[in-house]
PDB file of C-alpha atoms in Angstrom:
ATOM      1  CA  MET A   1     -21.072 -37.055-206.236  1.00 51.00           C
ATOM      2  CA  ILE A   2     -22.018 -33.381-206.223  1.00 53.00           C
ATOM      3  CA  LYS A   3     -18.435 -32.478-205.364  1.00 55.00           C
ATOM      4  CA  ALA A   4     -17.123 -34.555-208.295  1.00 56.00           C
ATOM      5  CA  LYS A   5     -19.531 -32.842-210.693  1.00 57.00           C
ATOM      6  CA  LYS A   6     -18.475 -29.461-209.354  1.00 58.00           C
ATOM      7  CA  THR A   7     -14.822 -30.347-209.867  1.00 80.00           C
ATOM      8  CA  ARG A   8     -15.467 -31.398-213.491  1.00 81.00           C
ATOM      9  CA  PHE A   9     -17.398 -28.180-214.089  1.00 81.00           C
ATOM     10  CA  GLU A  10     -14.551 -26.070-212.646  1.00 83.00           C
ATOM     11  CA  ARG A  11     -11.997 -27.871-214.827  1.00 85.00           C
ATOM     12  CA  LYS A  12     -14.211 -27.291-217.835  1.00 86.00           C
ATOM     13  CA  MET A  13     -14.443 -23.591-217.055  1.00 88.00           C
ATOM     14  CA  VAL A  14     -10.661 -23.368-216.607  1.00 86.00           C
ATOM     15  CA  LEU A  15     -10.181 -25.117-219.968  1.00 88.00           C
ATOM     16  CA  TYR A  16     -12.561 -22.711-221.689  1.00 89.00           C
ATOM     17  CA  GLY A  17     -10.784 -19.805-220.049  1.00 88.00           C
ATOM     18  CA  LEU A  18      -7.409 -21.019-221.298  1.00 89.00           C
ATOM     19  CA  ILE A  19      -8.773 -21.502-224.812  1.00 92.00           C
ATOM     20  CA  PHE A  20     -10.148 -17.964-224.965  1.00 92.00           C
ATOM     21  CA  THR A  21      -6.995 -16.418-223.474  1.00 93.00           C
ATOM     22  CA  ALA A  22      -4.603 -18.548-225.548  1.00 94.00           C
ATOM     23  CA  PRO A  23      -4.178 -15.944-228.356  1.00 93.00           C
ATOM     24  CA  TRP A  24      -3.254 -13.269-225.812  1.00 93.00           C
ATOM     25  CA  ILE A  25      -0.920 -15.605-223.884  1.00 93.00           C
ATOM     26  CA  LEU A  26       0.817 -16.726-227.097  1.00 94.00           C
ATOM     27  CA  GLY A  27       1.158 -13.106-228.201  1.00 94.00           C
ATOM     28  CA  LEU A  28       2.655 -12.189-224.833  1.00 92.00           C
ATOM     29  CA  LEU A  29       5.174 -15.049-224.987  1.00 93.00           C
ATOM     30  CA  LEU A  30       6.138 -14.642-228.656  1.00 93.00           C
ATOM     31  CA  PHE A  31       6.133 -10.870-229.064  1.00 92.00           C
ATOM     32  CA  HIS A  32       7.033  -9.640-225.567  1.00 92.00           C
ATOM     33  CA  ALA A  33       8.601 -12.265-223.283  1.00 93.00           C
ATOM     34  CA  TYR A  34      10.814 -13.947-225.918  1.00 94.00           C
ATOM     35  CA  PRO A  35      12.219 -10.666-227.396  1.00 91.00           C
ATOM     36  CA  LEU A  36      12.807  -9.385-223.862  1.00 92.00           C
ATOM     37  CA  ILE A  37      14.830 -12.440-222.870  1.00 93.00           C
ATOM     38  CA  MET A  38      16.742 -12.518-226.165  1.00 93.00           C
ATOM     39  CA  SER A  39      17.626  -8.826-225.906  1.00 94.00           C
ATOM     40  CA  ILE A  40      19.437  -9.575-222.651  1.00 94.00           C
ATOM     41  CA  TYR A  41      21.456 -12.248-224.416  1.00 94.00           C
ATOM     42  CA  TYR A  42      22.120 -10.122-227.507  1.00 94.00           C
ATOM     43  CA  SER A  43      23.433  -7.266-225.358  1.00 95.00           C
ATOM     44  CA  PHE A  44      26.428  -9.505-224.594  1.00 96.00           C
ATOM     45  CA  THR A  45      27.024 -10.434-228.251  1.00 95.00           C
ATOM     46  CA  SER A  46      28.065  -8.775-231.510  1.00 93.00           C
ATOM     47  CA  TYR A  47      24.756  -9.827-233.093  1.00 92.00           C
ATOM     48  CA  SER A  48      23.482  -7.961-236.138  1.00 88.00           C
ATOM     49  CA  ILE A  49      20.642  -8.585-238.567  1.00 81.00           C
ATOM     50  CA  LEU A  50      23.102  -9.945-241.153  1.00 81.00           C
ATOM     51  CA  ASN A  51      25.016 -12.388-238.935  1.00 83.00           C
ATOM     52  CA  PRO A  52      24.393 -14.250-235.658  1.00 82.00           C
ATOM     53  CA  GLY A  53      27.427 -12.650-234.010  1.00 82.00           C
ATOM     54  CA  GLU A  54      29.430 -14.069-231.140  1.00 91.00           C
ATOM     55  CA  TRP A  55      29.697 -13.693-227.396  1.00 94.00           C
ATOM     56  CA  VAL A  56      31.645 -10.557-226.427  1.00 94.00           C
ATOM     57  CA  GLY A  57      30.746 -10.280-222.751  1.00 93.00           C
ATOM     58  CA  LEU A  58      30.658  -6.711-221.428  1.00 94.00           C
ATOM     59  CA  GLU A  59      32.327  -5.223-224.501  1.00 95.00           C
ATOM     60  CA  ASN A  60      29.146  -3.485-225.723  1.00 96.00           C
ATOM     61  CA  TYR A  61      28.661  -1.799-222.352  1.00 96.00           C
ATOM     62  CA  GLN A  62      32.326  -0.806-222.119  1.00 96.00           C
ATOM     63  CA  THR A  63      32.222   0.667-225.621  1.00 96.00           C
ATOM     64  CA  LEU A  64      29.077   2.613-224.785  1.00 95.00           C
ATOM     65  CA  PHE A  65      30.700   4.399-221.863  1.00 94.00           C
ATOM     66  CA  LYS A  66      33.491   5.529-224.221  1.00 95.00           C
ATOM     67  CA  ASP A  67      31.034   6.696-226.895  1.00 96.00           C
ATOM     68  CA  ASN A  68      30.733  10.511-226.944  1.00 96.00           C
ATOM     69  CA  VAL A  69      27.428  10.462-228.844  1.00 96.00           C
ATOM     70  CA  PHE A  70      26.007   8.109-226.199  1.00 97.00           C
ATOM     71  CA  TRP A  71      26.703  10.674-223.480  1.00 97.00           C
ATOM     72  CA  ILE A  72      25.350  13.492-225.645  1.00 97.00           C
ATOM     73  CA  SER A  73      22.126  11.540-226.146  1.00 96.00           C
ATOM     74  CA  ILE A  74      21.815  11.017-222.381  1.00 97.00           C
ATOM     75  CA  TYR A  75      22.354  14.736-221.759  1.00 97.00           C
ATOM     76  CA  ASN A  76      19.771  15.735-224.382  1.00 97.00           C
ATOM     77  CA  THR A  77      17.227  13.269-223.023  1.00 97.00           C
ATOM     78  CA  LEU A  78      17.709  14.309-219.393  1.00 96.00           C
ATOM     79  CA  PHE A  79      17.612  18.008-220.353  1.00 97.00           C
ATOM     80  CA  TYR A  80      14.300  17.485-222.105  1.00 97.00           C
ATOM     81  CA  THR A  81      12.896  15.400-219.226  1.00 97.00           C
ATOM     82  CA  VAL A  82      13.975  17.786-216.451  1.00 96.00           C
ATOM     83  CA  PHE A  83      12.417  20.818-218.140  1.00 97.00           C
ATOM     84  CA  PHE A  84       9.479  19.388-220.064  1.00 97.00           C
ATOM     85  CA  VAL A  85       7.903  17.272-217.306  1.00 96.00           C
ATOM     86  CA  PRO A  86       7.554  20.052-214.675  1.00 96.00           C
ATOM     87  CA  ILE A  87       6.535  22.672-217.264  1.00 96.00           C
ATOM     88  CA  SER A  88       3.934  20.349-218.804  1.00 96.00           C
ATOM     89  CA  MET A  89       2.528  19.546-215.360  1.00 96.00           C
ATOM     90  CA  ILE A  90       2.215  23.224-214.387  1.00 96.00           C
ATOM     91  CA  PHE A  91       0.751  24.016-217.791  1.00 95.00           C
ATOM     92  CA  GLY A  92      -1.679  21.089-217.591  1.00 95.00           C
ATOM     93  CA  ILE A  93      -2.859  21.846-214.048  1.00 96.00           C
ATOM     94  CA  GLY A  94      -3.335  25.515-214.866  1.00 95.00           C
ATOM     95  CA  LEU A  95      -5.419  24.796-217.958  1.00 94.00           C
ATOM     96  CA  ALA A  96      -7.402  22.108-216.115  1.00 95.00           C
ATOM     97  CA  LEU A  97      -8.273  24.618-213.372  1.00 94.00           C
ATOM     98  CA  ILE A  98      -9.457  27.124-215.982  1.00 93.00           C
ATOM     99  CA  LEU A  99     -11.429  24.497-217.932  1.00 93.00           C
ATOM    100  CA  ASN A 100     -13.047  23.278-214.711  1.00 91.00           C
ATOM    101  CA  VAL A 101     -14.796  26.635-214.251  1.00 89.00           C
ATOM    102  CA  LYS A 102     -18.482  26.296-215.114  1.00 87.00           C
ATOM    103  CA  ILE A 103     -19.103  28.680-218.009  1.00 87.00           C
ATOM    104  CA  ARG A 104     -21.129  28.580-221.200  1.00 87.00           C
ATOM    105  CA  GLY A 105     -19.390  26.528-223.897  1.00 86.00           C
ATOM    106  CA  GLN A 106     -17.295  24.603-221.367  1.00 87.00           C
ATOM    107  CA  GLY A 107     -17.449  21.408-223.449  1.00 89.00           C
ATOM    108  CA  PHE A 108     -16.280  23.255-226.561  1.00 91.00           C
ATOM    109  CA  TYR A 109     -13.243  24.741-224.804  1.00 90.00           C
ATOM    110  CA  ARG A 110     -12.300  21.365-223.327  1.00 91.00           C
ATOM    111  CA  THR A 111     -12.502  19.777-226.767  1.00 90.00           C
ATOM    112  CA  LEU A 112     -10.458  22.624-228.239  1.00 90.00           C
ATOM    113  CA  PHE A 113      -7.551  21.954-225.871  1.00 90.00           C
ATOM    114  CA  PHE A 114      -7.775  18.182-226.239  1.00 90.00           C
ATOM    115  CA  VAL A 115      -7.852  17.982-230.055  1.00 90.00           C
ATOM    116  CA  PRO A 116      -4.135  18.835-230.590  1.00 88.00           C
ATOM    117  CA  SER A 117      -3.150  15.688-228.668  1.00 87.00           C
ATOM    118  CA  LEU A 118      -4.985  13.661-231.339  1.00 88.00           C
ATOM    119  CA  VAL A 119      -2.959  15.107-234.208  1.00 87.00           C
ATOM    120  CA  PRO A 120      -0.435  12.562-235.583  1.00 88.00           C
ATOM    121  CA  PRO A 121       3.181  13.403-234.640  1.00 86.00           C
ATOM    122  CA  ILE A 122       4.215  13.793-238.288  1.00 86.00           C
ATOM    123  CA  ALA A 123       1.481  16.375-238.887  1.00 89.00           C
ATOM    124  CA  THR A 124       2.496  18.148-235.681  1.00 88.00           C
ATOM    125  CA  THR A 125       6.074  18.297-236.938  1.00 88.00           C
ATOM    126  CA  ILE A 126       5.059  19.811-240.276  1.00 88.00           C
ATOM    127  CA  ILE A 127       2.931  22.469-238.556  1.00 90.00           C
ATOM    128  CA  TRP A 128       5.676  23.494-236.151  1.00 91.00           C
ATOM    129  CA  LEU A 129       8.396  23.472-238.805  1.00 90.00           C
ATOM    130  CA  TRP A 130       6.358  26.148-240.526  1.00 91.00           C
ATOM    131  CA  LEU A 131       5.568  28.094-237.333  1.00 92.00           C
ATOM    132  CA  LEU A 132       9.203  28.104-236.160  1.00 92.00           C
ATOM    133  CA  ASN A 133      10.821  28.758-239.523  1.00 91.00           C
ATOM    134  CA  PRO A 134      13.391  31.538-238.867  1.00 90.00           C
ATOM    135  CA  GLN A 135      12.713  33.298-242.213  1.00 88.00           C
ATOM    136  CA  PHE A 136       8.933  33.213-242.720  1.00 88.00           C
ATOM    137  CA  GLY A 137       7.560  31.493-239.613  1.00 90.00           C
ATOM    138  CA  LEU A 138       4.631  33.038-237.758  1.00 91.00           C
ATOM    139  CA  VAL A 139       6.358  32.947-234.358  1.00 93.00           C
ATOM    140  CA  ASN A 140       9.311  35.081-235.497  1.00 92.00           C
ATOM    141  CA  HIS A 141       6.901  37.347-237.403  1.00 92.00           C
ATOM    142  CA  TRP A 142       4.932  37.990-234.193  1.00 92.00           C
ATOM    143  CA  LEU A 143       8.140  38.582-232.237  1.00 92.00           C
ATOM    144  CA  GLU A 144       9.287  41.127-234.817  1.00 91.00           C
ATOM    145  CA  GLN A 145       6.015  43.010-234.386  1.00 91.00           C
ATOM    146  CA  ILE A 146       6.961  43.751-230.756  1.00 91.00           C
ATOM    147  CA  GLY A 147      10.612  44.490-231.550  1.00 90.00           C
ATOM    148  CA  ILE A 148      12.162  41.157-230.542  1.00 90.00           C
ATOM    149  CA  PRO A 149      14.484  39.458-233.061  1.00 89.00           C
ATOM    150  CA  GLY A 150      13.455  35.824-233.381  1.00 88.00           C
ATOM    151  CA  PRO A 151      16.056  33.055-232.890  1.00 92.00           C
ATOM    152  CA  ALA A 152      16.851  30.312-235.390  1.00 92.00           C
ATOM    153  CA  TRP A 153      14.778  27.877-233.272  1.00 93.00           C
ATOM    154  CA  LEU A 154      15.273  24.356-234.694  1.00 91.00           C
ATOM    155  CA  GLY A 155      18.269  25.513-236.705  1.00 90.00           C
ATOM    156  CA  SER A 156      20.166  26.558-233.581  1.00 92.00           C
ATOM    157  CA  GLU A 157      22.153  24.252-231.327  1.00 92.00           C
ATOM    158  CA  TYR A 158      21.016  26.229-228.279  1.00 93.00           C
ATOM    159  CA  TRP A 159      17.361  26.723-229.214  1.00 94.00           C
ATOM    160  CA  SER A 160      16.568  23.284-230.653  1.00 94.00           C
ATOM    161  CA  LYS A 161      15.684  21.582-227.350  1.00 95.00           C
ATOM    162  CA  PRO A 162      13.617  24.548-226.028  1.00 95.00           C
ATOM    163  CA  SER A 163      11.814  24.502-229.388  1.00 94.00           C
ATOM    164  CA  LEU A 164      11.078  20.802-228.949  1.00 94.00           C
ATOM    165  CA  ILE A 165       9.731  21.428-225.432  1.00 95.00           C
ATOM    166  CA  LEU A 166       7.470  24.162-226.823  1.00 93.00           C
ATOM    167  CA  MET A 167       6.200  21.792-229.510  1.00 92.00           C
ATOM    168  CA  SER A 168       5.571  19.007-227.013  1.00 92.00           C
ATOM    169  CA  LEU A 169       3.433  21.294-224.830  1.00 92.00           C
ATOM    170  CA  TRP A 170       0.993  21.496-227.719  1.00 89.00           C
ATOM    171  CA  GLY A 171      -0.023  17.881-227.026  1.00 86.00           C
ATOM    172  CA  VAL A 172      -0.642  18.244-223.293  1.00 91.00           C
ATOM    173  CA  GLY A 173      -4.383  17.658-223.785  1.00 90.00           C
ATOM    174  CA  GLN A 174      -4.361  14.068-222.540  1.00 90.00           C
ATOM    175  CA  SER A 175      -2.923  15.042-219.163  1.00 93.00           C
ATOM    176  CA  ILE A 176      -5.448  17.905-218.944  1.00 94.00           C
ATOM    177  CA  VAL A 177      -8.277  15.372-219.196  1.00 93.00           C
ATOM    178  CA  ILE A 178      -6.764  13.373-216.325  1.00 95.00           C
ATOM    179  CA  TYR A 179      -6.347  16.501-214.198  1.00 96.00           C
ATOM    180  CA  LEU A 180      -9.957  17.447-214.919  1.00 94.00           C
ATOM    181  CA  ALA A 181     -11.112  14.031-213.748  1.00 93.00           C
ATOM    182  CA  GLY A 182      -9.111  14.502-210.546  1.00 94.00           C
ATOM    183  CA  LEU A 183     -10.568  17.972-209.953  1.00 94.00           C
ATOM    184  CA  GLN A 184     -14.116  16.715-210.374  1.00 91.00           C
ATOM    185  CA  ASP A 185     -13.428  13.967-207.832  1.00 91.00           C
ATOM    186  CA  ILE A 186     -12.768  16.530-205.081  1.00 91.00           C
ATOM    187  CA  PRO A 187     -15.889  16.854-202.887  1.00 90.00           C
ATOM    188  CA  GLN A 188     -17.620  20.234-203.157  1.00 89.00           C
ATOM    189  CA  ASP A 189     -18.272  20.125-199.391  1.00 91.00           C
ATOM    190  CA  TYR A 190     -14.620  20.944-198.727  1.00 91.00           C
ATOM    191  CA  TYR A 191     -14.842  24.143-200.760  1.00 91.00           C
ATOM    192  CA  ASP A 192     -18.140  25.134-199.156  1.00 90.00           C
ATOM    193  CA  ALA A 193     -16.736  24.675-195.649  1.00 92.00           C
ATOM    194  CA  ALA A 194     -13.572  26.620-196.530  1.00 92.00           C
ATOM    195  CA  GLU A 195     -15.626  29.444-198.041  1.00 90.00           C
ATOM    196  CA  VAL A 196     -17.737  29.660-194.875  1.00 91.00           C
ATOM    197  CA  ASP A 197     -14.511  29.936-192.871  1.00 88.00           C
ATOM    198  CA  GLY A 198     -13.437  32.845-195.060  1.00 90.00           C
ATOM    199  CA  ALA A 199     -10.735  31.089-197.087  1.00 89.00           C
ATOM    200  CA  SER A 200      -9.651  32.960-200.218  1.00 91.00           C
ATOM    201  CA  LEU A 201      -9.372  31.439-203.678  1.00 90.00           C
ATOM    202  CA  ILE A 202      -5.591  31.037-203.283  1.00 92.00           C
ATOM    203  CA  GLN A 203      -6.009  29.422-199.872  1.00 93.00           C
ATOM    204  CA  ARG A 204      -8.583  26.964-201.231  1.00 92.00           C
ATOM    205  CA  LEU A 205      -6.221  26.137-204.087  1.00 93.00           C
ATOM    206  CA  LYS A 206      -3.263  25.648-201.743  1.00 92.00           C
ATOM    207  CA  HIS A 207      -4.965  23.715-198.939  1.00 91.00           C
ATOM    208  CA  ILE A 208      -7.709  21.780-200.758  1.00 93.00           C
ATOM    209  CA  THR A 209      -7.265  21.523-204.523  1.00 94.00           C
ATOM    210  CA  LEU A 210      -3.563  20.775-204.825  1.00 94.00           C
ATOM    211  CA  PRO A 211      -3.306  18.348-201.869  1.00 93.00           C
ATOM    212  CA  LEU A 212      -6.315  16.335-203.070  1.00 94.00           C
ATOM    213  CA  LEU A 213      -4.984  16.421-206.635  1.00 95.00           C
ATOM    214  CA  THR A 214      -1.585  14.972-205.671  1.00 95.00           C
ATOM    215  CA  PRO A 215      -2.494  11.344-206.595  1.00 95.00           C
ATOM    216  CA  VAL A 216      -3.267  12.524-210.128  1.00 95.00           C
ATOM    217  CA  ILE A 217      -0.113  14.659-210.197  1.00 96.00           C
ATOM    218  CA  PHE A 218       1.855  11.622-209.044  1.00 96.00           C
ATOM    219  CA  PHE A 219       0.418   9.482-211.860  1.00 96.00           C
ATOM    220  CA  ASN A 220       1.145  12.103-214.520  1.00 96.00           C
ATOM    221  CA  LEU A 221       4.651  12.593-213.118  1.00 96.00           C
ATOM    222  CA  ILE A 222       5.386   8.877-213.534  1.00 96.00           C
ATOM    223  CA  MET A 223       3.888   8.634-217.030  1.00 95.00           C
ATOM    224  CA  GLY A 224       5.401  11.944-218.146  1.00 95.00           C
ATOM    225  CA  THR A 225       8.891  10.970-216.983  1.00 96.00           C
ATOM    226  CA  ILE A 226       8.764   7.576-218.703  1.00 96.00           C
ATOM    227  CA  GLY A 227       7.390   9.134-221.892  1.00 95.00           C
ATOM    228  CA  ALA A 228      10.007  11.912-221.934  1.00 96.00           C
ATOM    229  CA  LEU A 229      12.858   9.432-221.504  1.00 96.00           C
ATOM    230  CA  GLN A 230      11.559   7.551-224.552  1.00 95.00           C
ATOM    231  CA  ASN A 231      11.046  10.637-226.723  1.00 94.00           C
ATOM    232  CA  PHE A 232      11.634   9.656-230.342  1.00 94.00           C
ATOM    233  CA  VAL A 233       9.142  10.623-233.049  1.00 91.00           C
ATOM    234  CA  LEU A 234       9.343  14.431-232.919  1.00 92.00           C
ATOM    235  CA  PRO A 235      13.158  14.824-232.733  1.00 93.00           C
ATOM    236  CA  TYR A 236      13.685  12.030-235.283  1.00 93.00           C
ATOM    237  CA  THR A 237      11.306  13.655-237.767  1.00 91.00           C
ATOM    238  CA  LEU A 238      12.572  17.183-237.171  1.00 90.00           C
ATOM    239  CA  SER A 239      16.208  16.217-237.771  1.00 90.00           C
ATOM    240  CA  ASN A 240      15.607  13.482-240.373  1.00 88.00           C
ATOM    241  CA  GLY A 241      17.151  11.010-237.940  1.00 88.00           C
ATOM    242  CA  GLN A 242      20.475  12.891-237.895  1.00 92.00           C
ATOM    243  CA  GLY A 243      20.117  14.690-234.563  1.00 92.00           C
ATOM    244  CA  THR A 244      21.123  17.988-236.157  1.00 88.00           C
ATOM    245  CA  PRO A 245      22.210  20.645-235.477  1.00 91.00           C
ATOM    246  CA  ALA A 246      25.447  19.434-233.845  1.00 91.00           C
ATOM    247  CA  ASN A 247      23.752  16.409-232.231  1.00 94.00           C
ATOM    248  CA  SER A 248      21.614  18.741-230.110  1.00 94.00           C
ATOM    249  CA  MET A 249      18.545  16.719-231.174  1.00 95.00           C
ATOM    250  CA  MET A 250      20.149  13.294-230.796  1.00 96.00           C
ATOM    251  CA  PHE A 251      17.977  11.705-228.125  1.00 97.00           C
ATOM    252  CA  TYR A 252      18.681   8.387-226.435  1.00 97.00           C
ATOM    253  CA  VAL A 253      16.050   6.295-228.234  1.00 97.00           C
ATOM    254  CA  MET A 254      17.037   7.915-231.540  1.00 96.00           C
ATOM    255  CA  TYR A 255      20.636   6.823-231.061  1.00 97.00           C
ATOM    256  CA  LEU A 256      19.457   3.364-230.012  1.00 96.00           C
ATOM    257  CA  TYR A 257      17.359   3.113-233.181  1.00 96.00           C
ATOM    258  CA  THR A 258      20.228   4.382-235.338  1.00 95.00           C
ATOM    259  CA  ASN A 259      22.598   1.758-233.963  1.00 95.00           C
ATOM    260  CA  GLY A 260      20.095  -1.063-234.269  1.00 94.00           C
ATOM    261  CA  PHE A 261      18.494  -0.360-237.645  1.00 92.00           C
ATOM    262  CA  GLY A 262      20.935   2.105-239.213  1.00 92.00           C
ATOM    263  CA  TYR A 263      24.284   0.496-238.374  1.00 92.00           C
ATOM    264  CA  LEU A 264      22.737  -2.968-237.777  1.00 92.00           C
ATOM    265  CA  LYS A 265      24.530  -3.200-234.417  1.00 93.00           C
ATOM    266  CA  MET A 266      21.753  -5.052-232.629  1.00 94.00           C
ATOM    267  CA  GLY A 267      23.940  -6.188-229.737  1.00 95.00           C
ATOM    268  CA  TYR A 268      25.038  -2.607-229.119  1.00 96.00           C
ATOM    269  CA  ALA A 269      21.432  -1.376-229.353  1.00 96.00           C
ATOM    270  CA  SER A 270      20.266  -4.095-226.934  1.00 96.00           C
ATOM    271  CA  ALA A 271      22.842  -2.930-224.388  1.00 96.00           C
ATOM    272  CA  MET A 272      21.531   0.634-224.782  1.00 97.00           C
ATOM    273  CA  ALA A 273      17.967  -0.597-224.290  1.00 96.00           C
ATOM    274  CA  TRP A 274      18.823  -2.259-220.983  1.00 96.00           C
ATOM    275  CA  ILE A 275      20.673   0.810-219.732  1.00 97.00           C
ATOM    276  CA  LEU A 276      17.557   2.864-220.515  1.00 96.00           C
ATOM    277  CA  PHE A 277      15.443   0.288-218.704  1.00 96.00           C
ATOM    278  CA  LEU A 278      17.617   0.650-215.592  1.00 96.00           C
ATOM    279  CA  ILE A 279      17.416   4.460-215.770  1.00 95.00           C
ATOM    280  CA  VAL A 280      13.614   4.305-216.005  1.00 96.00           C
ATOM    281  CA  VAL A 281      13.380   1.822-213.115  1.00 96.00           C
ATOM    282  CA  ILE A 282      15.649   3.908-210.871  1.00 96.00           C
ATOM    283  CA  LEU A 283      13.848   7.199-211.555  1.00 95.00           C
ATOM    284  CA  THR A 284      10.440   5.573-211.153  1.00 95.00           C
ATOM    285  CA  ALA A 285      11.524   3.985-207.866  1.00 96.00           C
ATOM    286  CA  LEU A 286      12.771   7.349-206.566  1.00 96.00           C
ATOM    287  CA  ILE A 287       9.452   8.992-207.448  1.00 95.00           C
ATOM    288  CA  PHE A 288       7.544   6.188-205.719  1.00 95.00           C
ATOM    289  CA  ILE A 289       9.700   6.570-202.614  1.00 95.00           C
ATOM    290  CA  SER A 290       9.159  10.330-202.587  1.00 94.00           C
ATOM    291  CA  GLN A 291       5.355  10.029-202.766  1.00 92.00           C
ATOM    292  CA  LYS A 292       5.167   9.279-199.028  1.00 89.00           C
ATOM    293  CA  ARG A 293       6.109  12.906-198.349  1.00 92.00           C
ATOM    294  CA  TRP A 294       3.809  14.751-200.721  1.00 93.00           C
ATOM    295  CA  VAL A 295       0.991  12.539-202.053  1.00 93.00           C
ATOM    296  CA  TYR A 296      -2.254  12.640-200.055  1.00 89.00           C
ATOM    297  CA  TYR A 297      -4.888   9.914-200.470  1.00 86.00           C
ATOM    298  CA  GLN A 298      -8.387  10.577-199.205  1.00 75.00           C
ATOM    299  CA  GLY A 299      -9.503   8.173-196.497  1.00 65.00           C
ATOM    300  CA  LYS A 300      -5.946   7.306-195.453  1.00 63.00           C
ATOM    301  CA  ASP A 301      -4.136   8.681-192.437  1.00 54.00           C
TER     302      ASP A 301
END
């Protein structure tokens, strides 16, 4: 009898749980699972917003590999990822180490470096368009003061991507917070023991701080790589969606968006989306495989 009552109570609890989670489950199925499944199907069709299209098999994928702009967008995206991710990690770790030093006004300085990451991307774009303006921008003005002629920055095919990397570093505050959390998780006993043994600041950094910070570095490497591969807002706003100059700012997701919502080639855009998904999965898998050689977890052999 008690067992039967317990069973009814458990079923009741399960029912209540399903009722409360139903909105989330329905949202997951309607707005995530269904579009995901349909995008696979559409990648093999000529579907557009204006007509249902027809089955074309691998034609979208074959056309992509013959598309010059597609390859340019891959190059631009990989260039940005290869340079921005390591630079942002070095920059973030360095600032986190400085901000971890106990000085007066520590909270103010931490807030100061974090605030730029809260600025909306459009506002960030407007600020940097002014700073990097080749005629009256502050950056070129400062360079002229020390006798260096400033480049055209965003107006140059060769300087546009380095300019974008420079702009993106302005929003590195979120990763700094994560690095700071990792630094504060390192036991002080390790530093005390190393100091007693006569270890220098560089030796403590090399043999204690960085090894124990590797799980955080690993996390930021994964998130930074995925985010860089999906870079969209800044280059789209800077070039008005055109990828100028000379397609040097045409990033992969920009070209995907242009095909899907500009040219209404949804089947083509779906094929691009799944190629990007495979690239992200492969790179993420390689990073996960590599962690066995360089990531150290406390408490594990």
